[in-house]
Short mmCIF file of C-alpha atoms and ligand atoms in Angstrom, two decimals:
data_model
loop_
_atom_site.label_atom_id
_atom_site.label_comp_id
_atom_site.label_asym_id
_atom_site.label_seq_id
_atom_site.Cartn_x
_atom_site.Cartn_y
_atom_site.Cartn_z
CA MET A 254 -4.57 14.09 -12.95
CA ARG A 255 -1.09 13.39 -11.57
CA PRO A 256 -0.43 15.38 -8.37
CA ALA A 257 2.22 18.05 -8.87
CA THR A 258 5.38 18.60 -6.86
CA ILE A 259 5.95 22.25 -5.96
CA ALA A 260 8.93 22.70 -8.31
CA ASP A 261 10.75 20.80 -11.05
CA ALA A 262 13.99 18.95 -10.32
CA ASN A 263 16.43 21.83 -10.84
CA GLN A 264 14.24 24.51 -9.25
CA TYR A 265 13.67 22.31 -6.21
CA TRP A 266 17.38 21.57 -5.92
CA GLU A 267 18.17 25.30 -5.90
CA ARG A 268 15.24 26.56 -3.84
CA TYR A 269 15.17 24.61 -0.60
CA TYR A 270 18.51 23.32 0.62
CA SER A 271 21.24 24.79 -1.63
CA GLY A 272 21.74 28.01 0.26
CA GLU A 273 21.55 28.92 3.94
CA PHE A 274 19.45 26.64 6.14
CA ILE A 275 15.92 28.09 6.26
CA PHE A 276 14.45 27.81 9.75
CA GLY A 277 10.65 27.77 9.80
CA LEU A 278 10.12 25.21 7.02
CA GLY A 279 9.85 22.39 9.54
CA THR A 280 13.23 20.91 8.59
CA GLU A 281 14.76 21.43 12.04
CA HIS A 282 11.79 19.65 13.65
CA ILE A 283 12.03 16.71 11.25
CA LEU A 284 15.76 16.33 11.88
CA ALA A 285 15.08 16.20 15.64
CA VAL A 286 12.42 13.50 15.21
CA LEU A 287 14.67 11.38 12.96
CA GLN A 288 17.38 11.42 15.62
CA GLN A 289 15.11 9.24 17.77
CA ILE A 290 15.28 6.32 15.32
CA PRO A 291 17.66 3.48 16.22
CA PRO A 292 20.25 2.25 13.70
CA ALA A 293 18.74 0.61 10.61
CA ARG A 294 20.55 -1.74 8.24
CA THR A 295 18.38 -1.01 5.20
CA TRP A 296 16.51 2.23 4.52
CA ALA A 297 13.99 2.93 1.76
CA ASP A 298 13.26 6.60 1.08
CA LEU A 299 10.21 7.00 -1.16
CA GLY A 300 9.60 10.14 -3.19
CA ALA A 301 13.26 10.66 -2.38
CA GLY A 302 13.89 13.24 -5.07
CA SER A 303 17.31 14.82 -4.75
CA GLU A 304 17.28 15.19 -0.97
CA SER A 305 17.59 11.80 0.79
CA LEU A 306 21.05 12.76 2.00
CA LEU A 307 19.61 15.62 4.05
CA TRP A 308 17.44 13.18 6.00
CA SER A 309 20.34 10.73 6.24
CA ILE A 310 22.21 13.18 8.50
CA PRO A 311 20.31 12.48 11.77
CA LEU A 312 19.89 8.78 10.91
CA ASP A 313 22.27 5.92 11.37
CA ALA A 314 21.08 3.97 8.36
CA GLY A 315 22.95 1.47 6.22
CA HIS A 316 22.05 0.80 2.59
CA LEU A 317 19.82 3.53 1.20
CA PHE A 318 17.35 2.75 -1.58
CA ALA A 319 16.01 6.01 -3.01
CA VAL A 320 12.78 5.66 -4.99
CA ASP A 321 11.18 8.39 -7.09
CA LEU A 322 9.18 8.81 -10.27
CA ASP A 323 11.47 11.55 -11.60
CA PRO A 324 14.80 10.34 -13.04
CA HIS A 325 16.20 13.91 -13.06
CA ARG A 326 15.86 14.25 -9.29
CA LEU A 327 17.47 10.85 -8.79
CA ALA A 328 20.34 11.84 -11.08
CA LEU A 329 20.91 14.95 -8.92
CA LEU A 330 20.95 12.71 -5.86
CA ARG A 331 23.47 10.28 -7.39
CA ASP A 332 25.78 13.11 -8.50
CA TYR A 333 25.56 14.73 -5.08
CA ALA A 334 26.39 11.46 -3.33
CA ALA A 335 29.36 10.98 -5.65
CA ALA A 336 30.65 14.49 -4.81
CA ARG A 337 30.48 13.72 -1.03
CA ARG A 338 30.49 17.42 -0.05
CA PRO A 339 27.61 19.00 1.90
CA ARG A 340 26.15 22.16 0.39
CA GLY A 341 24.49 25.15 2.15
CA ALA A 342 21.67 23.97 4.39
CA TYR A 343 23.24 20.53 4.77
CA GLN A 344 26.16 22.04 6.67
CA THR A 345 23.79 23.53 9.25
CA ALA A 346 21.87 20.23 9.42
CA LEU A 347 25.16 18.49 10.22
CA LYS A 348 25.81 20.96 13.04
CA LEU A 349 22.27 20.62 14.40
CA CYS A 350 22.73 16.84 14.53
CA GLY A 351 26.26 16.89 15.94
CA ARG A 352 27.77 15.36 12.78
CA ASN A 353 30.70 16.40 10.61
CA ALA A 354 31.76 16.33 6.97
CA ASP A 355 33.20 12.81 7.32
CA ASP A 356 29.84 11.59 8.64
CA PHE A 357 28.24 13.12 5.56
CA ALA A 358 30.69 11.43 3.17
CA GLN A 359 29.98 8.12 4.91
CA ARG A 360 26.25 8.61 4.33
CA CYS A 361 26.87 9.43 0.66
CA ASP A 362 28.66 6.11 0.28
CA ARG A 363 25.61 4.29 1.62
CA LEU A 364 23.43 5.19 -1.37
CA ALA A 365 22.90 1.64 -2.65
CA ALA A 366 20.48 2.27 -5.53
CA THR A 367 18.15 4.80 -7.08
CA ILE A 368 14.93 3.31 -8.39
CA ILE A 369 12.38 4.89 -10.71
CA ALA A 370 8.87 3.92 -9.62
CA ASP A 371 5.41 5.37 -9.10
CA CYS A 372 4.71 5.37 -5.36
CA LEU A 373 1.27 6.96 -5.59
CA ALA A 374 -0.42 4.46 -7.87
CA GLY A 375 -1.31 2.03 -5.09
CA TYR A 376 0.72 -0.89 -6.40
CA PRO A 377 3.81 -2.22 -4.64
CA THR A 378 7.21 -0.58 -5.15
CA PRO A 379 9.95 -2.71 -6.75
CA LEU A 380 11.35 -3.30 -3.25
CA ARG A 381 10.77 -6.74 -1.74
CA ALA A 382 8.19 -6.97 1.05
CA GLY A 383 9.84 -6.82 4.47
CA CYS A 384 13.29 -5.86 3.15
CA ALA A 385 13.64 -2.49 4.91
CA ASP A 386 14.22 -1.68 8.59
CA LEU A 387 13.24 1.91 7.93
CA VAL A 388 10.82 3.42 5.41
CA THR A 389 10.59 7.19 5.05
CA GLN A 390 8.88 9.66 2.78
CA PHE A 391 9.14 13.42 2.87
CA GLY A 392 6.63 15.34 0.80
CA LEU A 393 5.38 12.37 -1.22
CA LEU A 394 2.09 11.25 0.34
CA GLY A 395 0.95 14.85 0.78
CA LEU A 396 0.67 14.90 -3.03
CA ALA A 397 -2.26 12.47 -2.86
CA THR A 398 -5.45 13.98 -4.20
CA SER A 399 -7.88 12.05 -1.98
CA HIS A 400 -7.88 10.34 1.38
CA ALA A 401 -8.41 7.03 -0.43
CA GLN A 402 -5.26 7.60 -2.51
CA PHE A 403 -3.30 8.59 0.61
CA LEU A 404 -4.34 5.37 2.33
CA THR A 405 -3.69 3.02 -0.61
CA SER A 406 -0.34 4.71 -1.33
CA TRP A 407 0.64 4.58 2.35
CA LYS A 408 -0.08 0.85 2.33
CA ALA A 409 1.93 0.21 -0.84
CA CYS A 410 4.81 2.39 0.37
CA HIS A 411 5.11 0.45 3.63
CA GLU A 412 5.06 -3.05 2.11
CA PRO A 413 8.88 -3.12 2.20
CA LEU A 414 8.87 -2.42 5.97
CA ALA A 415 10.04 -5.36 8.08
CA ALA A 416 8.26 -6.36 11.29
CA GLY A 417 9.66 -4.22 14.10
CA GLY A 418 10.84 -1.67 11.55
CA TRP A 419 10.42 2.08 11.74
CA ALA A 420 8.45 4.48 9.56
CA ALA A 421 8.94 8.23 9.56
CA GLY A 422 8.20 11.19 7.38
CA ALA A 423 6.63 14.53 6.86
CA ASN A 424 4.06 16.09 4.59
CA TRP A 425 3.48 19.76 4.01
CA ASN A 426 0.00 21.31 3.94
CA ALA A 427 -0.18 23.61 0.92
CA THR A 428 -1.67 27.05 1.48
CA ALA A 429 -3.38 26.95 -1.93
CA LYS A 430 -4.80 23.46 -1.98
CA HIS A 431 -4.89 22.82 -5.78
CA GLY A 432 -6.58 19.46 -5.34
CA ARG A 433 -4.33 18.38 -2.48
CA ILE A 434 -5.82 16.68 0.54
CA GLN A 435 -6.13 18.17 4.00
CA LEU A 436 -3.83 16.13 6.24
CA SER A 437 -4.97 15.34 9.78
CA GLN A 438 -4.21 13.30 12.87
CA GLN A 439 -7.16 11.03 12.01
CA LEU A 440 -5.77 10.29 8.56
CA TYR A 441 -2.37 9.22 9.90
CA THR A 442 -4.01 7.21 12.68
CA ALA A 443 -6.18 5.37 10.12
CA ALA A 444 -3.18 4.75 7.86
CA CYS A 445 -1.16 3.29 10.74
CA ALA A 446 -4.07 1.12 11.89
CA GLU A 447 -4.53 -0.33 8.38
CA THR A 448 -0.85 -1.27 8.12
CA GLY A 449 -0.24 -2.73 11.59
CA MET A 450 1.79 0.22 12.74
CA THR A 451 1.92 1.91 16.13
CA PRO A 452 2.00 5.69 15.75
CA LEU A 453 4.58 7.00 18.22
CA LEU A 454 4.30 10.60 17.11
CA VAL A 455 1.94 12.52 14.81
CA THR A 456 2.37 16.25 15.13
CA ARG A 457 1.55 19.37 13.14
CA VAL A 458 4.18 22.11 13.06
CA PRO A 459 3.29 25.57 11.70
CA ILE A 460 5.35 26.82 8.74
CA THR A 461 6.52 30.43 9.06
CA ALA A 462 9.11 30.71 6.29
CA ASP A 463 7.23 29.73 3.11
CA PRO A 464 3.96 31.27 1.91
CA ASP A 465 3.28 28.15 -0.20
CA PHE A 466 2.78 26.01 2.94
CA ASP A 467 1.02 26.66 6.25
CA SER A 468 2.12 23.61 8.23
CA VAL A 469 3.90 20.28 8.12
CA TRP A 470 2.73 16.99 9.61
CA ILE A 471 5.57 14.91 11.02
CA TYR A 472 5.14 11.28 12.06
CA LEU A 473 7.09 8.44 13.56
CA GLY A 474 5.76 4.90 13.85
CA ARG A 475 6.79 1.31 14.30
CA LYS A 476 5.46 -1.83 12.63
CA THR A 477 4.32 -4.39 15.16
C1 LIG B 676 8.01 17.67 -2.35
S1 LIG B 676 9.16 16.67 -3.24
C2 LIG B 676 10.10 15.98 -1.90
C3 LIG B 676 11.44 15.47 -2.31
C4 LIG B 676 12.31 14.98 -1.16
N1 LIG B 676 11.73 13.81 -0.51
C5 LIG B 676 12.60 16.05 -0.12
O1 LIG B 676 12.48 15.77 1.06
O2 LIG B 676 12.97 17.16 -0.50
C6 LIG B 676 8.15 15.30 -3.72
C7 LIG B 676 8.89 14.20 -4.41
O3 LIG B 676 7.95 13.17 -4.77
C8 LIG B 676 8.24 12.72 -6.06
N2 LIG B 676 7.02 12.15 -6.64
C9 LIG B 676 5.93 12.81 -7.07
N3 LIG B 676 5.01 11.94 -7.50
C10 LIG B 676 5.54 10.70 -7.34
C11 LIG B 676 5.08 9.39 -7.61
N4 LIG B 676 3.88 9.19 -8.12
N5 LIG B 676 5.88 8.35 -7.30
C12 LIG B 676 7.13 8.56 -6.79
N6 LIG B 676 7.62 9.77 -6.52
C13 LIG B 676 6.85 10.83 -6.79
C14 LIG B 676 8.74 13.95 -6.80
O4 LIG B 676 9.46 13.63 -7.96
C15 LIG B 676 9.57 14.61 -5.71
O5 LIG B 676 10.87 14.14 -5.70
#
């Protein structure tokens, strides 16, 4: 069974970041963690969906390669990048990160390609090994249905990461599990160990603003 994302492309687009910024979803914590990452020339965002540009705000990242299985979400992302205007929650994210509308437009222009690929099947993404200085995923690996799938997908997802490169992301713990795995410090530690990565931060933040999720695990690591 293919793991399910919480909402389809259009519902997701409307529900999370279109309107006012929702504090208590973990977003503000993730933005703060991403601000710690040094400039990256090439960034791969896996399970990007329509929202890579939100996570681009705290980053100073060059070419963005957005990878997702769902072409509709990637089309939303491309159209949004072409429009170059931050909507609802993005405007607050810009303020939280000390950026402005011009910074956002600049980030939109850095969307280099959208790529349709399955990132949870355990085989490599279409991105060349070692091509990215930064690999992120937000809400992708938490869709794994077993620890084994999490670990094999983590490995495949981080193949594009260059030596010395940075990895960051977040995964939400669903309140109703529906076949989803229970995320834990041990799981992230094992994933990092198997991929030659030093975990610099693995933290669980409680979710207060969405009954569908009870917490979010946020991580930051570096490939040695
Ligand atoms: C919870 S959403 C997160 C989207 C976005 N990263 C964000 O931060 O809002 C999960 C994303 O993973 C994508 N996805 C689900 N299964 C996938 C797979 N097997 N390979 C690649 N992407 C997948 C979905 O299409 C969706 O865009």
